[in-house]
mmCIF file of C-alpha atoms and ligand atoms in Angstrom:
data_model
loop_
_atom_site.group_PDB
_atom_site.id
_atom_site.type_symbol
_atom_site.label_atom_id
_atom_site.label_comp_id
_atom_site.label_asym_id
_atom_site.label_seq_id
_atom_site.Cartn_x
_atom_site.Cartn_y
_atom_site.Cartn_z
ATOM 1 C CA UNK R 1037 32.083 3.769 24.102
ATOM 2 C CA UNK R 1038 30.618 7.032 22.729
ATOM 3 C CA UNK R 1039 32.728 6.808 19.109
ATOM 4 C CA UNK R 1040 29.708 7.986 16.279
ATOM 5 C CA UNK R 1041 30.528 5.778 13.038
ATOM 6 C CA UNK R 1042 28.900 7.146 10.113
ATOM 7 C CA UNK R 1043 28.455 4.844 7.463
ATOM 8 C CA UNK R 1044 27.486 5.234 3.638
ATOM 9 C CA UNK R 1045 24.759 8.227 4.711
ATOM 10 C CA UNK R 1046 22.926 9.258 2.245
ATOM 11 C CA UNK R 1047 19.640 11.545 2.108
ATOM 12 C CA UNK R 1048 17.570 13.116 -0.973
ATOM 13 C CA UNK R 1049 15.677 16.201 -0.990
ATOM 14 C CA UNK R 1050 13.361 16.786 -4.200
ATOM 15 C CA UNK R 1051 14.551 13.988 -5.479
ATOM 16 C CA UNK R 1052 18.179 15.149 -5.447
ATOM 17 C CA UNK R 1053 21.185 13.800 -3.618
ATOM 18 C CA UNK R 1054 22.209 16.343 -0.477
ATOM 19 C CA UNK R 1055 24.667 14.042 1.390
ATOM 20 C CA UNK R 1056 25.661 11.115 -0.465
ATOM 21 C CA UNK R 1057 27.146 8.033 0.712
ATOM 22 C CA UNK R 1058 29.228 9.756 3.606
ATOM 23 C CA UNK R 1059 31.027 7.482 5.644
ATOM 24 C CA UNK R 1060 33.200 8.890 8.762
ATOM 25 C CA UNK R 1061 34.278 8.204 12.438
ATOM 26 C CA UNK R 1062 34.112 10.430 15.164
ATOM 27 C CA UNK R 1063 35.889 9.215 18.145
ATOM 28 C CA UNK R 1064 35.103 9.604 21.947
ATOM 29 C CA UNK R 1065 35.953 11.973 23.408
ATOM 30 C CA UNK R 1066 37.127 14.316 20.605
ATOM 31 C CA UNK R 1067 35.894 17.554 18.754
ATOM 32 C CA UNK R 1068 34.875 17.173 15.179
ATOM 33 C CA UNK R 1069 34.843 19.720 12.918
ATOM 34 C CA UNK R 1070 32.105 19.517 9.613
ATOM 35 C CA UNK R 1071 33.471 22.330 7.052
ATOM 36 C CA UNK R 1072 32.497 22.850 3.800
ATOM 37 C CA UNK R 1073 31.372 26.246 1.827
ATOM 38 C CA UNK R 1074 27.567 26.558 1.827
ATOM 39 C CA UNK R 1075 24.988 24.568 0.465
ATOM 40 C CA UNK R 1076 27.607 21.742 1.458
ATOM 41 C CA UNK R 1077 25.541 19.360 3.613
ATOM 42 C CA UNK R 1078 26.825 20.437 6.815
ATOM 43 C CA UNK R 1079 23.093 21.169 8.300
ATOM 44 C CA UNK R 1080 21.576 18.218 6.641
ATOM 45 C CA UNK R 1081 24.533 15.368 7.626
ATOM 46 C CA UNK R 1082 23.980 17.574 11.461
ATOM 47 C CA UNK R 1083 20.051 16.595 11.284
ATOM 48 C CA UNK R 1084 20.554 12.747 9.859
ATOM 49 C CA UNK R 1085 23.067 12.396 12.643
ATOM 50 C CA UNK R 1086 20.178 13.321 14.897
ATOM 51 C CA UNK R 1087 18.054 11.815 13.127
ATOM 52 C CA UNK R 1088 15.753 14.648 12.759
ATOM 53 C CA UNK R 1089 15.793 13.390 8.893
ATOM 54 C CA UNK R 1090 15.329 9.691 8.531
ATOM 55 C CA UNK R 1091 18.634 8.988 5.932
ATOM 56 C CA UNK R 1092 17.655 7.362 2.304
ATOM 57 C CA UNK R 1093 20.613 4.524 3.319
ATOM 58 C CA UNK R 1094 23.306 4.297 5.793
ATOM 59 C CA UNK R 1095 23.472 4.081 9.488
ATOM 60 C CA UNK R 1096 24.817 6.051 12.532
ATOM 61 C CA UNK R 1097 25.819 4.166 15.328
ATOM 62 C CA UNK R 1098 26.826 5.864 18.876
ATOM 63 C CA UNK R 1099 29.333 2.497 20.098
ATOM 64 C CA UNK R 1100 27.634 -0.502 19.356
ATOM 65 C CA UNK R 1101 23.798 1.277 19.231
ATOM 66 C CA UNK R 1102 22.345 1.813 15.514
ATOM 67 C CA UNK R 1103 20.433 5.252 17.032
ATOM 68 C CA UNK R 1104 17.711 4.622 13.894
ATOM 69 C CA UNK R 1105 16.806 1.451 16.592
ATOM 70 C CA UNK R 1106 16.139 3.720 19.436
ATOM 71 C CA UNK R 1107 12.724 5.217 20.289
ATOM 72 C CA UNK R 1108 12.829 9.095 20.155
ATOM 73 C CA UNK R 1109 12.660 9.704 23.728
ATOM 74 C CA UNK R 1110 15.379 6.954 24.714
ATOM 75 C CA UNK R 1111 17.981 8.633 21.747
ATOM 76 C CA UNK R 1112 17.727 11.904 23.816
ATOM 77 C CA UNK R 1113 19.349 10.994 26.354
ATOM 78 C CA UNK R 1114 22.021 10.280 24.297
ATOM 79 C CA UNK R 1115 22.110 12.921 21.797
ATOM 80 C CA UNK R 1116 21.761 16.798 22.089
ATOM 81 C CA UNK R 1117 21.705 18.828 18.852
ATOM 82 C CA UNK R 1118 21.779 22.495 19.133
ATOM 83 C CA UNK R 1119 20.694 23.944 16.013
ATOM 84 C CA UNK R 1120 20.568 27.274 14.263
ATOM 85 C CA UNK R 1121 17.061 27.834 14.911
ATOM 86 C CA UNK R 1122 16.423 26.056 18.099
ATOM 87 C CA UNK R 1123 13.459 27.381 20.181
ATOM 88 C CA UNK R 1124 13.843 30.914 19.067
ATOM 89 C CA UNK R 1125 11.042 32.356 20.651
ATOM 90 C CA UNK R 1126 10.098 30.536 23.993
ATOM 91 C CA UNK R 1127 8.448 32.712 26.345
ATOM 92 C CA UNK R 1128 9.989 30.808 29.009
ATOM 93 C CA UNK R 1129 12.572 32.179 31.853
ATOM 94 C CA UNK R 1130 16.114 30.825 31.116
ATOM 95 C CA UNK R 1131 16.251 28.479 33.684
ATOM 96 C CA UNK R 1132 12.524 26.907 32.249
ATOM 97 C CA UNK R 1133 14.423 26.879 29.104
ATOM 98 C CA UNK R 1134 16.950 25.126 29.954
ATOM 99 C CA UNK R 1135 15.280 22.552 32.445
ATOM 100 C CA UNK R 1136 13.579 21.535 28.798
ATOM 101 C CA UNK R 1137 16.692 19.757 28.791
ATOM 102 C CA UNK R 1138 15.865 17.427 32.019
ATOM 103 C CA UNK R 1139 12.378 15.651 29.561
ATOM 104 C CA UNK R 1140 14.085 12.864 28.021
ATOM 105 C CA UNK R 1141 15.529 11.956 31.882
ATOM 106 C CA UNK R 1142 12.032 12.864 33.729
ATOM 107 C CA UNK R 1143 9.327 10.118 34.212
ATOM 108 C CA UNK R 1144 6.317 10.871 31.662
ATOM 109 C CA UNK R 1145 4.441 13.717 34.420
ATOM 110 C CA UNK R 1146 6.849 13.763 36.891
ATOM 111 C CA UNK R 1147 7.842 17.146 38.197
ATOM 112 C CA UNK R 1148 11.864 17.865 38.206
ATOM 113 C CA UNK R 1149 13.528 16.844 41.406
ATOM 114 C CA UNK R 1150 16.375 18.323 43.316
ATOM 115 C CA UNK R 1151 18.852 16.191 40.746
ATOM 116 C CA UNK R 1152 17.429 17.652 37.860
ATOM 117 C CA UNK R 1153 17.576 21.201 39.659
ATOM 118 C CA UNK R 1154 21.479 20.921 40.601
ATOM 119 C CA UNK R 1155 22.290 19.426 37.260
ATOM 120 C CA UNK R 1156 20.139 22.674 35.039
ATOM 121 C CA UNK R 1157 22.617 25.099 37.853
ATOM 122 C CA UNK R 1158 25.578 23.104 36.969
ATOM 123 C CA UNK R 1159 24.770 23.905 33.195
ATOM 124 C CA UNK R 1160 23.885 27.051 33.775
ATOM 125 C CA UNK R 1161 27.159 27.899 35.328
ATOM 126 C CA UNK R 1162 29.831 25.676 33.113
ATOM 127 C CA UNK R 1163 27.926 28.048 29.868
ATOM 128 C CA UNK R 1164 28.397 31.027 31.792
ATOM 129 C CA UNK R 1165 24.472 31.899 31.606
ATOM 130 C CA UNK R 1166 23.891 31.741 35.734
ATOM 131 C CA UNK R 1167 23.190 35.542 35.859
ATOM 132 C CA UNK R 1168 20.743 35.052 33.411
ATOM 133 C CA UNK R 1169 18.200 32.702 35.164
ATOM 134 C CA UNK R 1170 15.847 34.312 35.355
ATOM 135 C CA UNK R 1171 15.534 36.810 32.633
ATOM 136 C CA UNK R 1172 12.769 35.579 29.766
ATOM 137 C CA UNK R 1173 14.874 33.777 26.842
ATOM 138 C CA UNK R 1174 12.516 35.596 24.277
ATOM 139 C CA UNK R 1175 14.489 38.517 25.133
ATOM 140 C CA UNK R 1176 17.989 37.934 24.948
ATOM 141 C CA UNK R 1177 20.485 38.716 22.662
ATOM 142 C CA UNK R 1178 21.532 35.994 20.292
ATOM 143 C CA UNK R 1179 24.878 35.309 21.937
ATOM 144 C CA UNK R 1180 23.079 34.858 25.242
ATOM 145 C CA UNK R 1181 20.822 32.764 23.556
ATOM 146 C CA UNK R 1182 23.321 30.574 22.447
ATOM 147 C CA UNK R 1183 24.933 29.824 25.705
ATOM 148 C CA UNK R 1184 21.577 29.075 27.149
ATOM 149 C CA UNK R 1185 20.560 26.673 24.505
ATOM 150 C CA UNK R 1186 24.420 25.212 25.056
ATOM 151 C CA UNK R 1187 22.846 24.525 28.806
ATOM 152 C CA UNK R 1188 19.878 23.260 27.925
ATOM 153 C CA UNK R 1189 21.898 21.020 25.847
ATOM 154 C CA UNK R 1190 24.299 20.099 29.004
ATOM 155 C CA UNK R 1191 21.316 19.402 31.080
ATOM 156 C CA UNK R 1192 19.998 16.498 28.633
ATOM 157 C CA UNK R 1193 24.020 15.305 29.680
ATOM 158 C CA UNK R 1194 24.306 13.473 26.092
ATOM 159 C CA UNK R 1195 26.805 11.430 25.043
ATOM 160 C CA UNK R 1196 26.889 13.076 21.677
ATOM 161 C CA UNK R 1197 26.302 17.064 21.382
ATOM 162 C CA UNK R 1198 25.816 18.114 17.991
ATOM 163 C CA UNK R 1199 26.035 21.625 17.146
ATOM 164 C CA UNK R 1200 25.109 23.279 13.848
ATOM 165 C CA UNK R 1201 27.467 26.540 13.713
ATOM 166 C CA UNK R 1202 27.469 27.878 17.419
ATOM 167 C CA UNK R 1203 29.496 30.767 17.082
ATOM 168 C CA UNK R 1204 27.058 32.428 14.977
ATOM 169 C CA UNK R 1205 25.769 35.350 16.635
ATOM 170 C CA UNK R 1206 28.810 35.198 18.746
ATOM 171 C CA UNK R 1207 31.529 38.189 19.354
ATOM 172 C CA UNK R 1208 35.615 36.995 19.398
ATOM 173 C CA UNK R 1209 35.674 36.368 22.585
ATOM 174 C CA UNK R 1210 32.462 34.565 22.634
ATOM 175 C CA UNK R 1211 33.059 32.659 19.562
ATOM 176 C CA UNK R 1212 36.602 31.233 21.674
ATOM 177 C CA UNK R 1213 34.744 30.982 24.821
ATOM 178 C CA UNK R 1214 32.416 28.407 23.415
ATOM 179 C CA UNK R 1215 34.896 26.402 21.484
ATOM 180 C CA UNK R 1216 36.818 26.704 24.666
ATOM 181 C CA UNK R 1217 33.873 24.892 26.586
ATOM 182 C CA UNK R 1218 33.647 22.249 23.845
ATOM 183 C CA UNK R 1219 37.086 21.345 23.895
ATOM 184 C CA UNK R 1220 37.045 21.036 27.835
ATOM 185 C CA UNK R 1221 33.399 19.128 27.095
ATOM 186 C CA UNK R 1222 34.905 16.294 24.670
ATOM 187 C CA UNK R 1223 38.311 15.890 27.792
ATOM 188 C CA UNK R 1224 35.106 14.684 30.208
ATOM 189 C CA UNK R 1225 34.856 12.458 27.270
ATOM 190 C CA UNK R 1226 31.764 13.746 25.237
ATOM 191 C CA UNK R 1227 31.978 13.759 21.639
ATOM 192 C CA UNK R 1228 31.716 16.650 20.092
ATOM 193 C CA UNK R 1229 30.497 17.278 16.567
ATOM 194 C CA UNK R 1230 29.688 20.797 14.948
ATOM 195 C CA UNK R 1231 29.169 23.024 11.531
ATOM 196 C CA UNK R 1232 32.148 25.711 11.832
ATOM 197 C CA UNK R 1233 31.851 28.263 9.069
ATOM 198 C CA UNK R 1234 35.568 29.811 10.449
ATOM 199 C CA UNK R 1235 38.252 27.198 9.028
ATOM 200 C CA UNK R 1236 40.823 28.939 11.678
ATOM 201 C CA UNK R 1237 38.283 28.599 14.395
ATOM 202 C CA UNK R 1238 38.301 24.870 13.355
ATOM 203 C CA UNK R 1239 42.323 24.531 12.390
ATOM 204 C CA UNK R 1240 42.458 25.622 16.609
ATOM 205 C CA UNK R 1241 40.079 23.586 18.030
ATOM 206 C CA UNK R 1242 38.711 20.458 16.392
ATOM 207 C CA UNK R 1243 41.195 17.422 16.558
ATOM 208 C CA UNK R 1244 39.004 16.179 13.099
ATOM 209 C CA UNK R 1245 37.627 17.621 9.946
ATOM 210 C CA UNK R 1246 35.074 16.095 7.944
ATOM 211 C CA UNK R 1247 34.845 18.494 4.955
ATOM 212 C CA UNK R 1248 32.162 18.680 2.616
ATOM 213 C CA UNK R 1249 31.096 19.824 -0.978
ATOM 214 C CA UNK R 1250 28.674 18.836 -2.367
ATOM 215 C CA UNK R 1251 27.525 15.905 -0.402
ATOM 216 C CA UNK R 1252 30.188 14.480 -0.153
ATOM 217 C CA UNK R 1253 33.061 13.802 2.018
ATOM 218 C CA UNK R 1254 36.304 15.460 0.175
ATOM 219 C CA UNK R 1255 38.815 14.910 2.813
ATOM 220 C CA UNK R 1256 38.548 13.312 6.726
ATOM 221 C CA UNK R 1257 40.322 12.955 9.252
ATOM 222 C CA UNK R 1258 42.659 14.805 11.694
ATOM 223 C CA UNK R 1259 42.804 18.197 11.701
ATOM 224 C CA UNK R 1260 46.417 18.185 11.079
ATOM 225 C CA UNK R 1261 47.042 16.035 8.654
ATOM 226 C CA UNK R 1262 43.377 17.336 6.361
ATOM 227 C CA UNK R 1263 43.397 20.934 6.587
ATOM 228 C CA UNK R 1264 46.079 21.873 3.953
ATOM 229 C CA UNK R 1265 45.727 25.042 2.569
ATOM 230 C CA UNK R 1266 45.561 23.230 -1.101
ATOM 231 C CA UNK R 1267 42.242 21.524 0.453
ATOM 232 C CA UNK R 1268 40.651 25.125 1.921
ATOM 233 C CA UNK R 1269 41.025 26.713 -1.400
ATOM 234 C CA UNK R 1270 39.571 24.127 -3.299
ATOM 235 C CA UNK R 1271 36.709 23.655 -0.993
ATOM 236 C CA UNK R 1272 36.175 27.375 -0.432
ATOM 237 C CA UNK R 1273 36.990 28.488 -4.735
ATOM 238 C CA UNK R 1274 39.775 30.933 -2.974
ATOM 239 C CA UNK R 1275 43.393 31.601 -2.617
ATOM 240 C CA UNK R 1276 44.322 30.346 0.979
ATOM 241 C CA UNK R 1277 47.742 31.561 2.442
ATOM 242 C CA UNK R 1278 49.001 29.910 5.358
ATOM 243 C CA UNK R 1279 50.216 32.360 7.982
ATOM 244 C CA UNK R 1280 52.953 31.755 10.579
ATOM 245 C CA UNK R 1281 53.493 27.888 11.269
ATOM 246 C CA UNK R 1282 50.243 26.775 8.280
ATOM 247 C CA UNK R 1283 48.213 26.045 11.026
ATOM 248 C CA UNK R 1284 45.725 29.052 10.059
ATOM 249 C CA UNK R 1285 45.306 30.625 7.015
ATOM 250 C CA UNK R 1286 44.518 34.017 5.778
ATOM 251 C CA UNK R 1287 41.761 34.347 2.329
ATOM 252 C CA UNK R 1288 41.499 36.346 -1.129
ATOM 253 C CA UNK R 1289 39.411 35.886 -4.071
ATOM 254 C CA UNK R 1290 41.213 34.530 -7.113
ATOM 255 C CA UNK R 1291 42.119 37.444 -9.246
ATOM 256 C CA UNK R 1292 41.573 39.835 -6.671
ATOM 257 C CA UNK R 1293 44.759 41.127 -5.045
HETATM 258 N N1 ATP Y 595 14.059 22.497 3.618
HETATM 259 C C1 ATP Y 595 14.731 22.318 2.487
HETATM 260 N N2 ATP Y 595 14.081 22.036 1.346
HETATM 261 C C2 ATP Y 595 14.741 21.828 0.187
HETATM 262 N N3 ATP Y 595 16.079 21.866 0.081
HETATM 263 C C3 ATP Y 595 16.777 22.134 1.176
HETATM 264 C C4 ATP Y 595 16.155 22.377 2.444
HETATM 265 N N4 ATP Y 595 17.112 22.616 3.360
HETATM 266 C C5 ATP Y 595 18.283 22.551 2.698
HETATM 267 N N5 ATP Y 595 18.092 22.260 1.407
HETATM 268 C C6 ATP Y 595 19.126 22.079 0.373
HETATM 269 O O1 ATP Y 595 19.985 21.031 0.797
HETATM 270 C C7 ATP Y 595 21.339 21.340 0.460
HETATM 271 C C8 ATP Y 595 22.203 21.279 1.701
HETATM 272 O O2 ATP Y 595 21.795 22.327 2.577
HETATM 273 P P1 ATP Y 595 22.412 22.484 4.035
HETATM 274 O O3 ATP Y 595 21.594 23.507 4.743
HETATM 275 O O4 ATP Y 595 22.570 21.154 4.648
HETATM 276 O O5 ATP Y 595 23.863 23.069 3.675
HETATM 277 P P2 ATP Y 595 24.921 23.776 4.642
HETATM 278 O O6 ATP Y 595 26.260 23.232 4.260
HETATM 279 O O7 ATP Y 595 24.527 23.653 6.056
HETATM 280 O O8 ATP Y 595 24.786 25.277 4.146
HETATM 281 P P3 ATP Y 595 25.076 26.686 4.880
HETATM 282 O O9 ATP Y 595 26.556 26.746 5.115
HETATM 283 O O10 ATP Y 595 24.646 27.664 3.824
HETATM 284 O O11 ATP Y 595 24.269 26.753 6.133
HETATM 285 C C9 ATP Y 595 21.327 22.717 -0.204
HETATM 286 O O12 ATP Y 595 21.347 22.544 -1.603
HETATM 287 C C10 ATP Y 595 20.016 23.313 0.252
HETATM 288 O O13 ATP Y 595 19.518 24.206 -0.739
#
């Protein structure tokens, strides 16, 4: 089973707390959504779950596998973290770029094989970079970007993808396209974890919420049953109005009309 359990996570930075004691389930399978206003934790508790940042306490475990117990190379071919500065200025063609994601799958050496090629086209194609192949990743606009890192990450074909805000950079249709592809992603039974800034992009699409402030978990759980608009506005400090149905919500400043 691919269900990440998070439990009592906590991580320091300059001697001060920056996710403390978070505990929280992700299922198979599903898209979760980690909110919280900035400064919140939501990069930090994205880097501890890949353990780019080695937590003060608390475990992650993908099933039954504590992923602190697996060696680096083994863990990525589990997990696939796209964050929001990943290999920003490769001078590699796209599809070099994304084969990146074959490493933790080739043997130490080995050249990629016809496997590794179909499975970088597959990527390439589900992300909707094909036509861009061949162009020089250096030199793409960030919203390409994005998609080809989203291939690279599909090539590593994790168990886990972990995403730290991927719609940044991203135009509307873009921004749905992607969550789109995630949602479609965590039906073929991946889990599905990432930062959303947009709280209606994340009241559409995620079937969880973990929200954070400070640290610390506030609410979790599924989407509808968390995401009140009582819970945005306290989270975000502003007036949150739920429009049509309260599913999604529209914002103003307290104060300001
Ligand atoms: N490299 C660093 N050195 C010191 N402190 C850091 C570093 N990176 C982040 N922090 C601090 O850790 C805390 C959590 O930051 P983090 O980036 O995880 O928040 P976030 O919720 O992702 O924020 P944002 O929405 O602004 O991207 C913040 O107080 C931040 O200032």
């Amino acid at each position: 089973m691919n269900t990440v359990q998070v439990d009592g996570l906590s991580f320091a930075r300059g001697g001060r707390l920056v996710i403390d004691g978070v505990t929280a389930v992700a299922p198979a399978g599903s898209v979760t959504a980690v909110i919280g206003p900035n400064a919140a934790g939501k990069s930090t508790l994205l880097q501890l779950l890949a353990h780019l940042e080695n937590p003060t306490s608390g475990t992650v475990r993908l099933g039954n596998t504590d992923l602190a117990s697996l060696p680096r190379r083994r863990r990525a071919r589990y997990v696939a973290f796209i964050d929001q500065h990943s290999a920003a200025d490769l001078p590699l063609a796209v599809q070099d770029v994304v084969m990146l994601g074959r490493t933790p799958r080739l043997g130490r050496l080995a050249a990629p094989g016809t496997e590794d090629h179909d499975v970088v086209g597959a990527a390439l194609l589900r992300t909707g970079a094909a036509q861009l192949a061949r162009r020089v990743f250096a030199e793409l606009s960030g919203g390409e970007r994005q998609r080809v890192l989203l291939a690279r990450a599909l090539a590593q074909e994790p168990t886990l993808l972990l995403l730290d805000e991927p719609t940044n950079h991203l135009d509307v249709r873009a921004q749905l396209e992607t969550l789109e592809l995630l949602r479609d992603l965590a039906r073929d039974g991946l889990t599905v974890i990432t930062a959303l800034h947009d709280v209606n992009l994340a009241a559409r699409y995620a079937d969880r919420i973990i929200a954070l402030d400070d640290g610390r978990v506030v609410a979790a759980g599924e989407t509808s049953s968390v995401l009140s608009a009582a819970l945005v506005s306290d989270l975000y400090r502003v007036n949150a109005t739920p429009l049509g149905e309260g599913r999604f919500f529209s914002f103003s400043l307290p104060g300001v009309s």
